[in-house]
PDB file of C-alpha atoms in Angstrom:
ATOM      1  CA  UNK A 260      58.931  56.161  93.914  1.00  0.00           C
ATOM      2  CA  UNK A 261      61.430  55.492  91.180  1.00  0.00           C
ATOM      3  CA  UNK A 262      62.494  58.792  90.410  1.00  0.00           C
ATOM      4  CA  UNK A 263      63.171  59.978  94.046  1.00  0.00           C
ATOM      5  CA  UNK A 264      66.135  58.423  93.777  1.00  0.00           C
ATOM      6  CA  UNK A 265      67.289  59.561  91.074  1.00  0.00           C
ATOM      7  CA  UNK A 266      66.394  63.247  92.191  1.00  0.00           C
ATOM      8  CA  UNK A 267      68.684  62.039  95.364  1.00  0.00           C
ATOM      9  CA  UNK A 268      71.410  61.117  93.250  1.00  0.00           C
ATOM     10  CA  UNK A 269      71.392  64.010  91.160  1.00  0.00           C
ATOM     11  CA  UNK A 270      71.617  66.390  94.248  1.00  0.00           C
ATOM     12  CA  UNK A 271      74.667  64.545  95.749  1.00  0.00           C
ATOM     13  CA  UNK A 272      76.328  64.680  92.860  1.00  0.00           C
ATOM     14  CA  UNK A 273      75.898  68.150  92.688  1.00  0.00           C
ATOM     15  CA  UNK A 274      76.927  68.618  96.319  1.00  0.00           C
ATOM     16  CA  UNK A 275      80.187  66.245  95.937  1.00  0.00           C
ATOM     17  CA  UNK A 276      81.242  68.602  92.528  1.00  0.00           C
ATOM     18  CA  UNK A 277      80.454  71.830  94.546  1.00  0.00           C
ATOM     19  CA  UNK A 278      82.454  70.616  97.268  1.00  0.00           C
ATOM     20  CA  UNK A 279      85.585  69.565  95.031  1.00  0.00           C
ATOM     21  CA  UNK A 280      85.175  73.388  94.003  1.00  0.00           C
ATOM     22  CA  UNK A 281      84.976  74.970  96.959  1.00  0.00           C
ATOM     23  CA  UNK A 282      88.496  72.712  97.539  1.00  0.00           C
ATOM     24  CA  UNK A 283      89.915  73.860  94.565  1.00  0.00           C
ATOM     25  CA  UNK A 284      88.926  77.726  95.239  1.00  0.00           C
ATOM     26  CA  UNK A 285      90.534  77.114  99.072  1.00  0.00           C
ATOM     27  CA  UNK A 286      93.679  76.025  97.097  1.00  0.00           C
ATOM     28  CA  UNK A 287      93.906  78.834  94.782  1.00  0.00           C
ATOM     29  CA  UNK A 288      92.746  81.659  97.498  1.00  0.00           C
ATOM     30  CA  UNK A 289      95.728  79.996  99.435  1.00  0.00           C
ATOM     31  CA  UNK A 290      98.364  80.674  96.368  1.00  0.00           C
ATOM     32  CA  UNK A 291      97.107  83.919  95.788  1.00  0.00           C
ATOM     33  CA  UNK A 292      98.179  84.863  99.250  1.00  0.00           C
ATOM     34  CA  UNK A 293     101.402  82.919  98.905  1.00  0.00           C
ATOM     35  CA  UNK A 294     102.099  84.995  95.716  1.00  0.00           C
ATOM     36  CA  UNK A 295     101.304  88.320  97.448  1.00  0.00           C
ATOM     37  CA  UNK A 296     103.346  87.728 100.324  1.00  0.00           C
ATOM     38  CA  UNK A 297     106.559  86.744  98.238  1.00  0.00           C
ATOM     39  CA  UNK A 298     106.131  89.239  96.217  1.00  0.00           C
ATOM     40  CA  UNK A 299     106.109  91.907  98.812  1.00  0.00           C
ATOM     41  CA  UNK A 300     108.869  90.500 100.936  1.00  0.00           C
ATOM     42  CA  UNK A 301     111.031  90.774  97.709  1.00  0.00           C
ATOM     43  CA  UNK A 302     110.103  94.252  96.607  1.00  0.00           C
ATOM     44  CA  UNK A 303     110.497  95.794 100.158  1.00  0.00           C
ATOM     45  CA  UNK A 304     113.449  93.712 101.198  1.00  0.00           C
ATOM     46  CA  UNK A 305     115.102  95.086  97.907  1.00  0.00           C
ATOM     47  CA  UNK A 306     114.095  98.319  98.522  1.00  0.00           C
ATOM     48  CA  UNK A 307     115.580  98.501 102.090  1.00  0.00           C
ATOM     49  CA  UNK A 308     118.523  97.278 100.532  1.00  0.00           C
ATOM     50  CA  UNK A 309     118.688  99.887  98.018  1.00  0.00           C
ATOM     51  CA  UNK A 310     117.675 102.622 100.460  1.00  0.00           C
ATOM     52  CA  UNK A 311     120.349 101.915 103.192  1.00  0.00           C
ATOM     53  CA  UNK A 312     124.146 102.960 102.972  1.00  0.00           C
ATOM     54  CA  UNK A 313     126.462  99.940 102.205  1.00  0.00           C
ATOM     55  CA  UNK A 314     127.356  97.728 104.917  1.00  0.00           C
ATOM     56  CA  UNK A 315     130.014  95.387 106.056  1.00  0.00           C
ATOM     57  CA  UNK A 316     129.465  91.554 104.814  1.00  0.00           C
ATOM     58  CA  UNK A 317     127.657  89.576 107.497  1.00  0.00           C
ATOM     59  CA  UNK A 318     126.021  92.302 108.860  1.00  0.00           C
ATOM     60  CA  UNK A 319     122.194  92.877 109.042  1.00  0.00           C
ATOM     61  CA  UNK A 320     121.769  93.592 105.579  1.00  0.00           C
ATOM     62  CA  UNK A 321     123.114  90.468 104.668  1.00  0.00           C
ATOM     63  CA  UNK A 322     119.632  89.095 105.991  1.00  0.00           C
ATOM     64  CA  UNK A 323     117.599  91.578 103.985  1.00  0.00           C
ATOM     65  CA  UNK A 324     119.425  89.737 100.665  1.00  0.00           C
ATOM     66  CA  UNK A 325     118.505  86.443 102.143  1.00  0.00           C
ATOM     67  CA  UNK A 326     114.647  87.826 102.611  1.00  0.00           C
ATOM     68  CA  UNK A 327     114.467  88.270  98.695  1.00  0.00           C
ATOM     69  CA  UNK A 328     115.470  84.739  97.991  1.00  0.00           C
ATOM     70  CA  UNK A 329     112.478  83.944 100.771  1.00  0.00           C
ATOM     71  CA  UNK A 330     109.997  86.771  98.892  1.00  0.00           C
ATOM     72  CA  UNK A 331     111.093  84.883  95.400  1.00  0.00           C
ATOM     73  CA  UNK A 332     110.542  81.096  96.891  1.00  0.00           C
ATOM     74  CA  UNK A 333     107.205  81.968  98.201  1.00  0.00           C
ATOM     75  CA  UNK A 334     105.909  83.093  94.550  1.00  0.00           C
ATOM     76  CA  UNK A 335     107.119  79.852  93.134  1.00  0.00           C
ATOM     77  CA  UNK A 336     105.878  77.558  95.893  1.00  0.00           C
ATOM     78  CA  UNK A 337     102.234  79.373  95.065  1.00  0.00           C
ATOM     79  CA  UNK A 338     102.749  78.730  91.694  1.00  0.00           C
ATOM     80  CA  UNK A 339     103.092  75.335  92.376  1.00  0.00           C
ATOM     81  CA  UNK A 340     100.280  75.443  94.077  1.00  0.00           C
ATOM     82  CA  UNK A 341      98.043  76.393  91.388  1.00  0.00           C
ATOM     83  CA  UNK A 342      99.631  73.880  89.193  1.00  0.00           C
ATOM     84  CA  UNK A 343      98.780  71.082  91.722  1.00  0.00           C
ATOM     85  CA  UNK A 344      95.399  72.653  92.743  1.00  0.00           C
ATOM     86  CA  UNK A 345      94.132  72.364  89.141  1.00  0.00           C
ATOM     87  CA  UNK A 346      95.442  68.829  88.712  1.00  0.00           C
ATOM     88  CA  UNK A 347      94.142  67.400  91.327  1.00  0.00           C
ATOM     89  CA  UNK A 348      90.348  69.276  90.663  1.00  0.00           C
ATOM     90  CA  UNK A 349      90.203  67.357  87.348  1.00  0.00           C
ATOM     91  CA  UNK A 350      91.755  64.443  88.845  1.00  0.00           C
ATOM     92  CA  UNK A 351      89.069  64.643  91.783  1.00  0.00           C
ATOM     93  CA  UNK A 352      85.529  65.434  89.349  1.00  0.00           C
ATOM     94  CA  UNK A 353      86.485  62.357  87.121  1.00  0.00           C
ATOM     95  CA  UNK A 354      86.687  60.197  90.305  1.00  0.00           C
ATOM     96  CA  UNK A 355      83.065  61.474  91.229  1.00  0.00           C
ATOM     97  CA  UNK A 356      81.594  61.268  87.564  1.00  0.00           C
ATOM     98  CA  UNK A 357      82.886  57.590  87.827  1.00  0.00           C
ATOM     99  CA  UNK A 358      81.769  56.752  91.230  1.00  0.00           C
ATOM    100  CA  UNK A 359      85.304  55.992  92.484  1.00  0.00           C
ATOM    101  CA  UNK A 360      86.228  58.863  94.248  1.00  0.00           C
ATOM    102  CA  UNK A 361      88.678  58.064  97.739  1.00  0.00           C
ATOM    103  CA  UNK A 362      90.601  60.414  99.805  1.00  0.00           C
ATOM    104  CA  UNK A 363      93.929  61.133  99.233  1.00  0.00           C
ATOM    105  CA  UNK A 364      95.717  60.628 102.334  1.00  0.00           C
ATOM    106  CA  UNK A 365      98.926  60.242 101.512  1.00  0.00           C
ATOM    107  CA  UNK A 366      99.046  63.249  99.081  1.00  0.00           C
ATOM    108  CA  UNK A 367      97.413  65.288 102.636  1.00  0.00           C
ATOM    109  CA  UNK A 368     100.034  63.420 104.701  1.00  0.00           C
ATOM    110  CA  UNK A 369     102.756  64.790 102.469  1.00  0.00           C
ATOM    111  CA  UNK A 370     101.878  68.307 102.421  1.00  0.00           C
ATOM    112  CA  UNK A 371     101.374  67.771 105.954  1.00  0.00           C
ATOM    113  CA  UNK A 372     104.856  66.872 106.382  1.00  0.00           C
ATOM    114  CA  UNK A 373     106.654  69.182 103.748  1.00  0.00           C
ATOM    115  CA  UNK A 374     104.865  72.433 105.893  1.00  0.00           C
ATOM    116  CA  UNK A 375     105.907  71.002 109.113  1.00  0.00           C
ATOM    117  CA  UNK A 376     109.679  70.743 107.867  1.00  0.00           C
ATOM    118  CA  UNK A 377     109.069  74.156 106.594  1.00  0.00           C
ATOM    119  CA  UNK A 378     107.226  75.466 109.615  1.00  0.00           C
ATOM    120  CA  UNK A 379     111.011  74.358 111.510  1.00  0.00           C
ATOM    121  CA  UNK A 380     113.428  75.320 109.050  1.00  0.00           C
ATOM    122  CA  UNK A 381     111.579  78.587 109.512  1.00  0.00           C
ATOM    123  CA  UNK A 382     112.364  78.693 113.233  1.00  0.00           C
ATOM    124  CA  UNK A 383     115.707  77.589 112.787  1.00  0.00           C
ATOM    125  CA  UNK A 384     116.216  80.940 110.403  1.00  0.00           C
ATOM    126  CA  UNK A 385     114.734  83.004 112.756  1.00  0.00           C
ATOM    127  CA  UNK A 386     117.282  82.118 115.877  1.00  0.00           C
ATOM    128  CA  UNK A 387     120.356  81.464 113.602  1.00  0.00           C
ATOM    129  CA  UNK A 388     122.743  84.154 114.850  1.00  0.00           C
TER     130      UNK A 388
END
């Protein structure tokens, strides 16, 4: 029958759009989190900071000051991740309403990389003395 497949096309189209959504929302739901947990390591490492009696350089307030620049990174980086989410959404749904969408691996590869590096220069922070 000539109109089952369009009624087949029509439904994966509409599952490869949903699915570039759901990606999109995954991105943003990750962001949000990212935003939430640099903002609260800022605002409580500050306020330990501001609670505590002064103390000599190098000591173990000196990490506290180096948690805020870690609270304030953390908001950007989700930033950034909004920005890129919603570029590469649009980028993705024009692919599929032309036919020509591919995996991006080397985009997945990079991010793979870039939270590995960050994943170690994490654990090299955490056993500096």
């Amino acid at each position: 029958m000539p109109g089952e497949e369009s009624v087949k096309r029509t439904e994966a189209y509409a599952r490869e759009h949903l699915a570039n959504e759901r990606t999109h929302l995954a991105y943003v739901r990750t962001a949000i989190a990212l935003l939430s947990f640099g903002i609260t390591l800022n605002r409580v490492s500050l306020y330990f900071l501001e609670a505590g009696p002064p103390a000599a350089p190098g000591g173990p307030r000196s990490l506290l000051r180096e948690v805020v620049g870690v609270g304030a990174g953390m908001v950007v980086l989700g930033m950034a991740l909004i920005a890129w989410a919603a570029m590469r959404y649009l980028r993705v749904a024009r692919a599929i309403d032309r036919g020509e969408y591919r995996p991006d691996r080397t985009a997945i590869l990079i991010f793979t990389a870039a939270l590995f590096l960050a994943g170690a220069a994490s654990i090299a922070w955490l056993f500096m003395d």
